[in-house]
Coordinates of C-alpha atoms and ligand atoms in Angstrom, one line a residue:
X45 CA 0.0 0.0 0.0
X46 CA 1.4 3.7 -0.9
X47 CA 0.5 6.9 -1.9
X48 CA 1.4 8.3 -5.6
X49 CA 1.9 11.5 -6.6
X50 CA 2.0 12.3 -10.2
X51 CA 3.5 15.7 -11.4
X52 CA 1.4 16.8 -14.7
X53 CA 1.2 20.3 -14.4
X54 CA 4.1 21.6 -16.5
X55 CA 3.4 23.3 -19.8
X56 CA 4.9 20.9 -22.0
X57 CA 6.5 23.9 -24.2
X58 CA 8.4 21.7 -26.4
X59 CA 5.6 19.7 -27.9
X60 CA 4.2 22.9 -30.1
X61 CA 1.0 21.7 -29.0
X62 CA -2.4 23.4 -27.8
X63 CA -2.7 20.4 -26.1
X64 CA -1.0 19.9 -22.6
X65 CA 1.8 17.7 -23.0
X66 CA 0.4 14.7 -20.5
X67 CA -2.5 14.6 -22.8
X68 CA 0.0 12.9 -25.6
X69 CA -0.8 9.8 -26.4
X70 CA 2.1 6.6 -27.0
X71 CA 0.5 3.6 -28.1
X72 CA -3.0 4.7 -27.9
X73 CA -2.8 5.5 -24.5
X74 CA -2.4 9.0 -22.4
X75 CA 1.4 9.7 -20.8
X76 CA -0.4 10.8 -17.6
X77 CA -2.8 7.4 -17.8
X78 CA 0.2 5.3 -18.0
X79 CA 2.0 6.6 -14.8
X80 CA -1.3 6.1 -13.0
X81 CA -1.9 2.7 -14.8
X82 CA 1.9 1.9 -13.5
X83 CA 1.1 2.9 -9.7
X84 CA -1.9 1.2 -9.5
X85 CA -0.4 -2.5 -10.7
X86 CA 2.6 -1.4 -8.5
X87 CA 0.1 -1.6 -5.5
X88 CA -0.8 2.1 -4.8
X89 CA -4.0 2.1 -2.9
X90 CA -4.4 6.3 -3.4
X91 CA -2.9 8.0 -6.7
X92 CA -3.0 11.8 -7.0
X93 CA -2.5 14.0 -10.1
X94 CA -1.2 17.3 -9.5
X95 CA -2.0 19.3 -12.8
X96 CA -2.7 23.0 -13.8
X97 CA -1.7 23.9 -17.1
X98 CA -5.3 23.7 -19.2
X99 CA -6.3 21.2 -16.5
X100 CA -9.8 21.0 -17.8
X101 CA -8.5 19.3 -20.8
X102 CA -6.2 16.9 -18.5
X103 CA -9.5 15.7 -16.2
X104 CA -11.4 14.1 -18.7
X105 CA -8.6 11.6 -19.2
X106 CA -7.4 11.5 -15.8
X107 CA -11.2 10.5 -14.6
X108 CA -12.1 8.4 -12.3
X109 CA -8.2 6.9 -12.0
X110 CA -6.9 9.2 -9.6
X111 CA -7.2 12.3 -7.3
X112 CA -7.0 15.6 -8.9
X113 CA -4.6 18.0 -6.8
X114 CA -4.4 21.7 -8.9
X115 CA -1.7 23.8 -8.8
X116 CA -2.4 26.9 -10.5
X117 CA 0.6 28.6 -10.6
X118 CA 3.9 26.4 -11.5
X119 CA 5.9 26.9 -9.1
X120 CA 8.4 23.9 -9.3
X121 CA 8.6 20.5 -8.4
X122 CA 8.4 20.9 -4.6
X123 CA 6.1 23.4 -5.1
X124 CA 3.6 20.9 -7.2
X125 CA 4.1 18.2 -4.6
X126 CA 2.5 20.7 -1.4
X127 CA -0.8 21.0 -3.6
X128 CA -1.1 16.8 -2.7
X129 CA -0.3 17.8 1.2
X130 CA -3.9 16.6 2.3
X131 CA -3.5 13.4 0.5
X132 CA 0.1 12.9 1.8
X133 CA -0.9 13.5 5.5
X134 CA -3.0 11.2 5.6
X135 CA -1.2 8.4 3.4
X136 CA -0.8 4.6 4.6
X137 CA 2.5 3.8 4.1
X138 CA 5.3 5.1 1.2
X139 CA 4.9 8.3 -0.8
X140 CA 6.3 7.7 -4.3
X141 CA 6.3 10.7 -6.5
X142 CA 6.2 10.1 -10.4
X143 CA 6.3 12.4 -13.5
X144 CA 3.1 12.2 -15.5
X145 CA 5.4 12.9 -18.8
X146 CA 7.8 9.5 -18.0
X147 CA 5.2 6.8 -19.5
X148 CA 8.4 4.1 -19.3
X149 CA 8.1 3.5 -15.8
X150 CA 7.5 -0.1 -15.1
X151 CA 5.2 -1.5 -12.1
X152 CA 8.3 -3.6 -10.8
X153 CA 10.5 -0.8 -10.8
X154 CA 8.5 1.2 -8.7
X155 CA 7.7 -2.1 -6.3
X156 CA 11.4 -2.3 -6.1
X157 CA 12.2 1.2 -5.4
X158 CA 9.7 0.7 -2.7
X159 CA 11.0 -2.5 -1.1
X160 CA 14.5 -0.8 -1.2
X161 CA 13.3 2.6 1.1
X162 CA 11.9 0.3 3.6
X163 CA 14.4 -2.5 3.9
X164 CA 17.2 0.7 4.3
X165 CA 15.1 2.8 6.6
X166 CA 15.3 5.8 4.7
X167 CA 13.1 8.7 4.9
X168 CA 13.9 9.5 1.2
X169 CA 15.0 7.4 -1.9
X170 CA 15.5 9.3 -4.9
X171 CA 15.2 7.0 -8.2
X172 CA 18.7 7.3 -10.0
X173 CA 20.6 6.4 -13.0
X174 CA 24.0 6.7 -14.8
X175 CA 23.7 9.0 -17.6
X176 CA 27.0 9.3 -20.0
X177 CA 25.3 12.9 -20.7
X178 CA 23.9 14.2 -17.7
X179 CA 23.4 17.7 -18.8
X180 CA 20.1 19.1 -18.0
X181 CA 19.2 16.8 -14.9
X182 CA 20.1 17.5 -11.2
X183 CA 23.1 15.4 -10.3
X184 CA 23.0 13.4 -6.9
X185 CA 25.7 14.4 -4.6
X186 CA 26.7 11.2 -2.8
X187 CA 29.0 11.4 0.8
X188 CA 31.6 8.6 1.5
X189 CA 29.1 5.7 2.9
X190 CA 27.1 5.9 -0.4
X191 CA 24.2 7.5 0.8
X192 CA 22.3 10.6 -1.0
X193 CA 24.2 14.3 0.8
X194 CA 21.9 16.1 -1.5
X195 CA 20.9 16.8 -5.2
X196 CA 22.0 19.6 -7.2
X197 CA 20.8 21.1 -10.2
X198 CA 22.3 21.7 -13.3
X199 CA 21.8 25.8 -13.0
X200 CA 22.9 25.8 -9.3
X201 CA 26.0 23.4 -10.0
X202 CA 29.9 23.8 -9.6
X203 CA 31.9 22.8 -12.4
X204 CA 32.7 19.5 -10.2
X205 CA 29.4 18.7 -9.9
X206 CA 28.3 18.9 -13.4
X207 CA 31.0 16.2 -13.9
X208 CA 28.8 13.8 -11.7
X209 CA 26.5 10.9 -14.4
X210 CA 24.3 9.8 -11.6
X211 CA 21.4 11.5 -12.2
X212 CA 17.7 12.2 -10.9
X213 CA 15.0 10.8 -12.6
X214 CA 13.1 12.8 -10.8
X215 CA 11.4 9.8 -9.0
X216 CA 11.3 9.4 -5.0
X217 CA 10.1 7.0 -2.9
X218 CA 9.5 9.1 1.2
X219 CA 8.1 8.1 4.1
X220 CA 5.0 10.1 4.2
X221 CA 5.2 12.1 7.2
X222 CA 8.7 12.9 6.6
X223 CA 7.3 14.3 3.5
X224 CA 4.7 16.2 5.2
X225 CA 7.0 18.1 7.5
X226 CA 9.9 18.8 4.8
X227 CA 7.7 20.3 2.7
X228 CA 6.1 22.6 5.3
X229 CA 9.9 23.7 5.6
X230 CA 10.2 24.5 1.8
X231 CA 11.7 27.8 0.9
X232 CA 12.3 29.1 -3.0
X233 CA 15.7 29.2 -2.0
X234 CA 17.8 29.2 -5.3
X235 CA 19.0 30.6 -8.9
X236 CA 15.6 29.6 -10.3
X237 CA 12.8 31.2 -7.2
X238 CA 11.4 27.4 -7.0
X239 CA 10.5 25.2 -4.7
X240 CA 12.7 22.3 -5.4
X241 CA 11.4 19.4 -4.2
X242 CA 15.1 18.1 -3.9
X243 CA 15.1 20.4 -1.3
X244 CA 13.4 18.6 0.9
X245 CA 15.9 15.6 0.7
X246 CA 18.5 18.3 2.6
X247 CA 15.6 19.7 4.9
X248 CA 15.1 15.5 5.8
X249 CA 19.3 15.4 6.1
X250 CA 19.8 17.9 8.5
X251 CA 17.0 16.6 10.9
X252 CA 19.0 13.7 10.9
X253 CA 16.9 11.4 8.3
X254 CA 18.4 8.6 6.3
X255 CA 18.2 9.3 2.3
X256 CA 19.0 6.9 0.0
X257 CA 19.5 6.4 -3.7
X258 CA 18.2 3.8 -5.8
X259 CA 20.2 2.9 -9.1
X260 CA 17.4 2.1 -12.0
X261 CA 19.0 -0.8 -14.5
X262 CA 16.8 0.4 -17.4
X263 CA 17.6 4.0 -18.2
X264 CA 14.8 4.1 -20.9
X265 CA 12.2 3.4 -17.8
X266 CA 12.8 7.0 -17.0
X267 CA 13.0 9.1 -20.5
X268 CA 11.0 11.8 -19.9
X269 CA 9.3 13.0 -22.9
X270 CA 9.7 17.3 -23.8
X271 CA 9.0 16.8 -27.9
X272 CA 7.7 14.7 -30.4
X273 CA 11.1 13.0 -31.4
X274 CA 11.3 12.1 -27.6
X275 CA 7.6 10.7 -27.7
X276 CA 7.7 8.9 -31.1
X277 CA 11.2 7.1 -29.0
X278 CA 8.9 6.4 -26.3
X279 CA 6.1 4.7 -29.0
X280 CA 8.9 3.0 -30.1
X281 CA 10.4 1.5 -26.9
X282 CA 6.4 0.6 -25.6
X283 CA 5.5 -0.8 -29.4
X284 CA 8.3 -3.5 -28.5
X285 CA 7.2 -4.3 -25.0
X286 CA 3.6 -4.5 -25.9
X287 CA 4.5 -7.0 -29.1
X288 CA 6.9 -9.1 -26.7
X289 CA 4.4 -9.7 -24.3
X290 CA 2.1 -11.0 -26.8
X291 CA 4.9 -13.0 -29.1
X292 CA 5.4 -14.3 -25.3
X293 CA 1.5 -15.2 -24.2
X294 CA 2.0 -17.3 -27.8
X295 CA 1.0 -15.1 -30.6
X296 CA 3.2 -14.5 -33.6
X297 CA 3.7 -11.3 -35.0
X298 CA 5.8 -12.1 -38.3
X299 CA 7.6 -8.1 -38.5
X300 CA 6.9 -6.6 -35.2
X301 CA 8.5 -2.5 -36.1
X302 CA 5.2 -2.4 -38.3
X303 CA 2.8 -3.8 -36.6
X304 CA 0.8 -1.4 -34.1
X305 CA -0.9 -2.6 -31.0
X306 CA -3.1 -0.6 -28.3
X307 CA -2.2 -0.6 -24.7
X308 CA -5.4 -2.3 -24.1
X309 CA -5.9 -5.0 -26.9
X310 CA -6.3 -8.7 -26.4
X311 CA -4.8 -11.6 -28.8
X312 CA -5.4 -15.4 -28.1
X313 CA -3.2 -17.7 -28.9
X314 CA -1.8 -18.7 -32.6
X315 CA -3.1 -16.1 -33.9
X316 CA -0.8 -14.2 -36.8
X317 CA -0.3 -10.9 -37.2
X318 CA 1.5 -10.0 -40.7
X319 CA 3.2 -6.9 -41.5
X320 CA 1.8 -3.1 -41.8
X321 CA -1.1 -3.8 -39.2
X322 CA -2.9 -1.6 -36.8
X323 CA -5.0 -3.5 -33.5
X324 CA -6.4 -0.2 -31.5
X325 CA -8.5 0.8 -28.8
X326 CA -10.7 -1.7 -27.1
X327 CA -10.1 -4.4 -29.6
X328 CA -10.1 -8.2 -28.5
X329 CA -8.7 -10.7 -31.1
X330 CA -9.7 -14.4 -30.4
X331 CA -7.3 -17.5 -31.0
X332 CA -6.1 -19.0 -34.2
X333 CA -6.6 -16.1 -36.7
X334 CA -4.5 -14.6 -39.6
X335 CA -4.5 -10.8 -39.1
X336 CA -2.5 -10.5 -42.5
X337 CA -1.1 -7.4 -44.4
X338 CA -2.9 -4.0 -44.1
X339 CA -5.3 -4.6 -41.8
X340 CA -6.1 -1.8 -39.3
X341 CA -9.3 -2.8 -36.4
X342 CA -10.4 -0.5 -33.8
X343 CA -12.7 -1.5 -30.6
X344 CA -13.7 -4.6 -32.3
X345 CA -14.1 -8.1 -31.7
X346 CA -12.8 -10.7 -33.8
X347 CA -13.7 -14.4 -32.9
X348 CA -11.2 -17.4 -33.3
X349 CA -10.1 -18.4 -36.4
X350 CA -10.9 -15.8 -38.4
X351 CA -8.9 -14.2 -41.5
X352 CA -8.7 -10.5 -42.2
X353 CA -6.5 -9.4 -44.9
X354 CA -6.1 -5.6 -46.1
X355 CA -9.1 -4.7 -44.4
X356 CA -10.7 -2.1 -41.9
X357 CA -12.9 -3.4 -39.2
X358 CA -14.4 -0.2 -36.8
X359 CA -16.5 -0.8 -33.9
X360 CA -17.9 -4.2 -35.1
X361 CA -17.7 -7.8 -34.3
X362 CA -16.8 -10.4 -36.7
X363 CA -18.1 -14.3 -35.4
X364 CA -16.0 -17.3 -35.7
X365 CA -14.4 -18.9 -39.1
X366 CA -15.4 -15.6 -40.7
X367 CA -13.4 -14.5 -43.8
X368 CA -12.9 -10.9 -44.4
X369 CA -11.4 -9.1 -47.2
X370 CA -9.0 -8.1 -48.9
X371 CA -10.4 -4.7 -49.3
X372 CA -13.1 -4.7 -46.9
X373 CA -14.7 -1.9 -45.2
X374 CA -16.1 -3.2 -41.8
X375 CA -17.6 0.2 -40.4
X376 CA -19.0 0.5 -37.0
X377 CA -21.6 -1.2 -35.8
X378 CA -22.0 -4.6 -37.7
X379 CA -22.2 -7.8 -36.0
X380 CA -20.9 -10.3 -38.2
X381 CA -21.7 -14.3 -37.8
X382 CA -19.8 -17.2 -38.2
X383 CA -18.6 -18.5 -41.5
X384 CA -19.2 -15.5 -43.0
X385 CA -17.5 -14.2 -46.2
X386 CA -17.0 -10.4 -46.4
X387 CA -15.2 -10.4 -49.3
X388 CA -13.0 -7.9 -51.8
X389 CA -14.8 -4.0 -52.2
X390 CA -17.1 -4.8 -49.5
X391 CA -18.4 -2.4 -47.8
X392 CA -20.9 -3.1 -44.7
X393 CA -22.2 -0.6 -42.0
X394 CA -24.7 -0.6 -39.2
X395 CA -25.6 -4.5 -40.6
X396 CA -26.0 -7.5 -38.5
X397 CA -25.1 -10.6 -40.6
X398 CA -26.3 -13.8 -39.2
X399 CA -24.0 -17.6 -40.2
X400 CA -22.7 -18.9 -43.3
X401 CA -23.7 -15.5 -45.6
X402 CA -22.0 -15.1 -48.7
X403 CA -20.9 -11.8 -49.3
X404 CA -18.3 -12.2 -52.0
X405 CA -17.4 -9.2 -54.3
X406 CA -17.9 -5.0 -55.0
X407 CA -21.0 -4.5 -52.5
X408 CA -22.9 -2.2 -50.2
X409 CA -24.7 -3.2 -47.2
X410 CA -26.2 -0.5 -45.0
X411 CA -28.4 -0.2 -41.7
X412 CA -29.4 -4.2 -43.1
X413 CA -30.5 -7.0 -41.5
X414 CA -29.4 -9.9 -43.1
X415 CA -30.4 -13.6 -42.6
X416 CA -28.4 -17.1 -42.2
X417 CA -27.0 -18.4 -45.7
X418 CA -27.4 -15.8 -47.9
X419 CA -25.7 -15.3 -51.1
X420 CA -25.1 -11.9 -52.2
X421 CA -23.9 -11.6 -56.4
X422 CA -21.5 -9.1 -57.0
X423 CA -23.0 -5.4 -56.7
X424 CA -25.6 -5.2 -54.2
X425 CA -26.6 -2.2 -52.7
X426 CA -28.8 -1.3 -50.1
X427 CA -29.9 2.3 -51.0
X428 CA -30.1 3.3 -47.8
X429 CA -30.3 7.0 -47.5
X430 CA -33.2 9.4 -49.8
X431 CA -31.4 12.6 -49.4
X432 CA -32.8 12.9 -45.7
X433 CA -33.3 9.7 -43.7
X434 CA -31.9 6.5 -43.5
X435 CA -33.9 3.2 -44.0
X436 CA -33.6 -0.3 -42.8
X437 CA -33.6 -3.8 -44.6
X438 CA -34.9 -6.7 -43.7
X439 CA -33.3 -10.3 -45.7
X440 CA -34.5 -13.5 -44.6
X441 CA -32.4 -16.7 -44.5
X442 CA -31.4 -18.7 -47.5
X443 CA -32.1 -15.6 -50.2
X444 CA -30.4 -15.7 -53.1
X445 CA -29.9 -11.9 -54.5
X446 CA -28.8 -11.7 -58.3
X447 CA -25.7 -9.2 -59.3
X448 CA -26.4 -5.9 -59.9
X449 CA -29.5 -5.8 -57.6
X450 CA -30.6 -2.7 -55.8
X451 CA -32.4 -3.2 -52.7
X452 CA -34.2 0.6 -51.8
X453 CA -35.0 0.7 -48.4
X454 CA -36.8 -0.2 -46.4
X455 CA -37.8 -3.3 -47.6
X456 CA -38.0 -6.8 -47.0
X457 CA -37.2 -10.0 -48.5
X458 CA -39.0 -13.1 -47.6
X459 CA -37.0 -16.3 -46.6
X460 CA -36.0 -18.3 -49.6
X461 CA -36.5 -15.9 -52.0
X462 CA -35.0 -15.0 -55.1
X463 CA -34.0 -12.1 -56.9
X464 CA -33.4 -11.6 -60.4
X465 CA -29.9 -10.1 -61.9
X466 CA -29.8 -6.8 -62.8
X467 CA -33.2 -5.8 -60.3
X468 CA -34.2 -2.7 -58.2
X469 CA -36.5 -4.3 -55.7
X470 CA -38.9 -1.6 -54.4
X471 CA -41.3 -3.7 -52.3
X472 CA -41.2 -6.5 -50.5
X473 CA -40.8 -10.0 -51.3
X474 CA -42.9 -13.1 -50.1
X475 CA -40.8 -15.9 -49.0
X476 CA -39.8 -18.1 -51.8
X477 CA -40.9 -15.5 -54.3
X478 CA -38.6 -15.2 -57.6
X479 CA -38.8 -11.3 -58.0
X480 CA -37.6 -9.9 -61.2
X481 CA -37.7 -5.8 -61.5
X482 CA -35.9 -4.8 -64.7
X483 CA -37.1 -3.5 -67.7
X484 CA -37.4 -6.4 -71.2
X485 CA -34.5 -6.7 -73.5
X486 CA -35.6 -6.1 -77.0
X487 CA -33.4 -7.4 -79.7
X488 CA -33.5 -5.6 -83.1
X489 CA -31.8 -7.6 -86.0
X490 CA -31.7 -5.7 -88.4
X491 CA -29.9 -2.7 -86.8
X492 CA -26.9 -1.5 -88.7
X493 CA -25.0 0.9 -85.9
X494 CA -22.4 -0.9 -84.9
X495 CA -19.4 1.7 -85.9
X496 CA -17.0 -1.1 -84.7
X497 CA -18.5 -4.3 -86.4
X498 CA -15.8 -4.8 -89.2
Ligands
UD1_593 C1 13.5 17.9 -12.1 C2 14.5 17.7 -11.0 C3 15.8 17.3 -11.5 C4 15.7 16.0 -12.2 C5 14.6 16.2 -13.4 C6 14.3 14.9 -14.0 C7 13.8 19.4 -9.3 C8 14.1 20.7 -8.7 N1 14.6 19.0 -10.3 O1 14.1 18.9 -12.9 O2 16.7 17.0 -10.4 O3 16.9 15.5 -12.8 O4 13.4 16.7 -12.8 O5 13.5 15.1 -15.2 O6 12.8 18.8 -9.0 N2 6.1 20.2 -12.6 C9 4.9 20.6 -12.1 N3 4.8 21.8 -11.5 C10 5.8 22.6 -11.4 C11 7.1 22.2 -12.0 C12 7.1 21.0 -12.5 O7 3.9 19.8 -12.1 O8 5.7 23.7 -10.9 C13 6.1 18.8 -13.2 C14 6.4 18.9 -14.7 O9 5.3 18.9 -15.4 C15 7.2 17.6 -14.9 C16 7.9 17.4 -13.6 O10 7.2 18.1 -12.6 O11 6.4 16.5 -15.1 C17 9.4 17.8 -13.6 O12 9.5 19.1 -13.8 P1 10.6 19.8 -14.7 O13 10.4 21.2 -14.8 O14 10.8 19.0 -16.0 O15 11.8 19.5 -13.7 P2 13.3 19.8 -14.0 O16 13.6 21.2 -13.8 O17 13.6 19.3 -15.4
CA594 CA1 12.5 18.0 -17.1

């Protein structure tokens, strides 16, 4: 049980944005949201967000997942941290204190960093690491037993001290009522006018408080992120854990730097994933499928052993043994059956298709309900839409629609039936009913036009 403290109220100048930099998404998921995701499967029982700059567009995302401490005014690190003060008194065990723009942090680091403050007795850990270029980053002062003196910062520091490469991440483990008092104690008391929340470490030294340092192994755990080279690094370093732990849970991914997986999305087993895909949002991917080149699905379901090639599946579910594509257009809301074929130029939307439908080539199926074992030929569409409203379609099981056949909604085809090639079916069909809407062919023979008859 502890008590995290996220720092997200910084401008994020860097970023060129009009959005605030914690807002900034790496694999689909917010830089804030992952520090809080972290603390939370760490074991943090309370987790606070201290933001401020254009807050109102950091709470939406922040939610229900943690506290929201504001600080209005940015006036440092230390400074951010007081705004938490009535969630820090009261805190059950550590305080750990996080950036919200640092989404590498793992769960196990911070567990770690944890376990080492209390097995040490400190009152402070600070979360370190060796940096061959430490410019930019305070630099941890260490005395002669190894334990923290103080940190200094990079505009405050002596020549000497810039030489130091242990860094701070700008992570701590404290002891919360240590905390509490050190920060009551907190003075702007340097080159910048801020409340350094390294500071406190000295405040906690000189009342005769242990501080200690804890060496990270993973230096990309705490890359912070101040521009959009830094955060495309960071989608980079995640893409490869996300991908690895689903090569390891048994799914094969056949050219993992181009293929795109959300934070949240689920594979099963044997499943493939070819190059060039995109898996997003709340998308869950059953076992035994081929996900193969070009296929991009977003908060969908997709059944076991189902093929998808060169496709785009949006807010849908696709049942098992389903084919789709290549060149299908899944778009949101279709519930697709089992042993289905949504095949090339298909385009389907707001349709439920029940088991074992045929829908194999060039065809439009809108706001449609659509019966078991139905064979669609090649260029149906459901016209849908008169300028003003849309319409609904009703196809009973086992029809058989001709190519080229318009179906203007709403309208409904009885079970069994037939339709002609070539027809625009205006009203309804009884079941088993051959409908044929198409004007006669008339054949002239003795008509001499043909310019390109030799
Ligand atoms: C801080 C540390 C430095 C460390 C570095 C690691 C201090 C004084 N220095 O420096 O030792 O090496 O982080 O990146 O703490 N923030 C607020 N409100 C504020 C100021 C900052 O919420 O008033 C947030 C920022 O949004 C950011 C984090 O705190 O997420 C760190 O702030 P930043 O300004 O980057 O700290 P540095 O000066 O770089
Ligand atoms: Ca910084």
């Amino acid at each position: 049980m502890f008590t995290s403290v996220i720092l997200a109220a910084g401008m994020g100048t860097r970023m060129k944005s009009d959005m605030p930099k914690v807002v900034h998404k790496v694999c689909g998921k917010e830089l804030v949201k992952w520090v809080i995701d972290a603390s939370r499967e760490a074991g943090a029982d309370e987790v606070v967000a201290v933001i401020g700059h254009k807050a109102d567009m950091v709470k939406p995302v922040i939610g229900e997942n943690a506290k929201i401490a504001i600080q209005a005014e940015q006036l440092g690190t230390g400074h951010a941290v007081m705004q938490a003060a009535e969630y820090i008194k009261k805190a059950k065990g550590s305080v750990v204190v996080l950036n919200g723009d640092t989404p590498l942090i793992k769960a196990e680091t911070i567990k770690k960093a944890i376990d080492y403050h209390v097995s040490n007795g400190n009152s402070a850990t600070v979360i370190t690491a060796e940096f061959e270029d430490a410019t930019g980053y305070g630099r941890i002062v260490r005395g002669e037993d190894g334990s923290v003196l103080r940190i200094v910062e990079q505009k405050d520091a002596s020549d000497e001290e810039k030489k130091i490469k242990e860094i701070n991440s700008g992570m701590y483990v404290f002891n919360g009522a240590d905390l509490a008092e050190a920060l009551d104690k907190l003075t702007p008391n340097n080159a910048q006018g801020e409340y350094y929340l390294t500071d406190t470490l000295e405040i906690l030294r000189g009342a005769g408080k242990k501080i200690g340092g804890y060496t990270i192994e993973d230096n990309d755990e705490i890359r912070g992120i101040n521009n959009r080279i830094q955060l495309s690094e960071a989608e980079t370093i995640m893409q490869r854990r996300i991908n690895e732990k689903h090569m390891e849970n048994g799914v094969t991914i056949i050219n993992p730097s181009s293929v795109f997986i959300g934070s949240d999305v689920e594979i099963g087993r044997d499943t493939i994933i070819a190059s060039n895909v995109t898996l997003a949002g709340n998308t869950k991917i059953g076992s035994g499928c081929s996900v193969e080149m070009g296929c991009r699905i977003v908060d969908s379901v997709i059944e076991d052993n189902v093929t998808v090639l060169n496709s785009v599946i949006l807010e849908s579910s696709i049942g098992e043994g389903t084919n789709v594509g290549p060149f299908a257009y899944v778009r949101p809301g279709c519930k697709v059956g089992r042993h289905v074929k949504v095949g090339d130029f298909v385009e389907i939307k707001n349709a439920v298709i029940d088991d074992g439908t045929k829908i194999s080539h060039l065809t439009y199926l809108g706001d449609s309900d659509i019966g078991k074992n139905v064979n669609f030929g090649c260029g149906t569409v459901t016209c849908n839409y008169d300028g003003k409203d849309k319409f609904r379609s009703v196809i009973g099981d086992n029809v058989f629609v001709g190519c080229n056949t318009n179906l203007v909604s709403p309208v409904n085809v009885g079970e069994g039936a037939y339709i002609a090639a070539g027809s625009t079916i205006t009203d309804d069909i009884p079941d088993k009913n051959l409908a044929i809407a198409r004007a006669r062919q008339v054949n002239k023979d003795d008509w001499k036009g043909n310019k390109y008859a030799k």
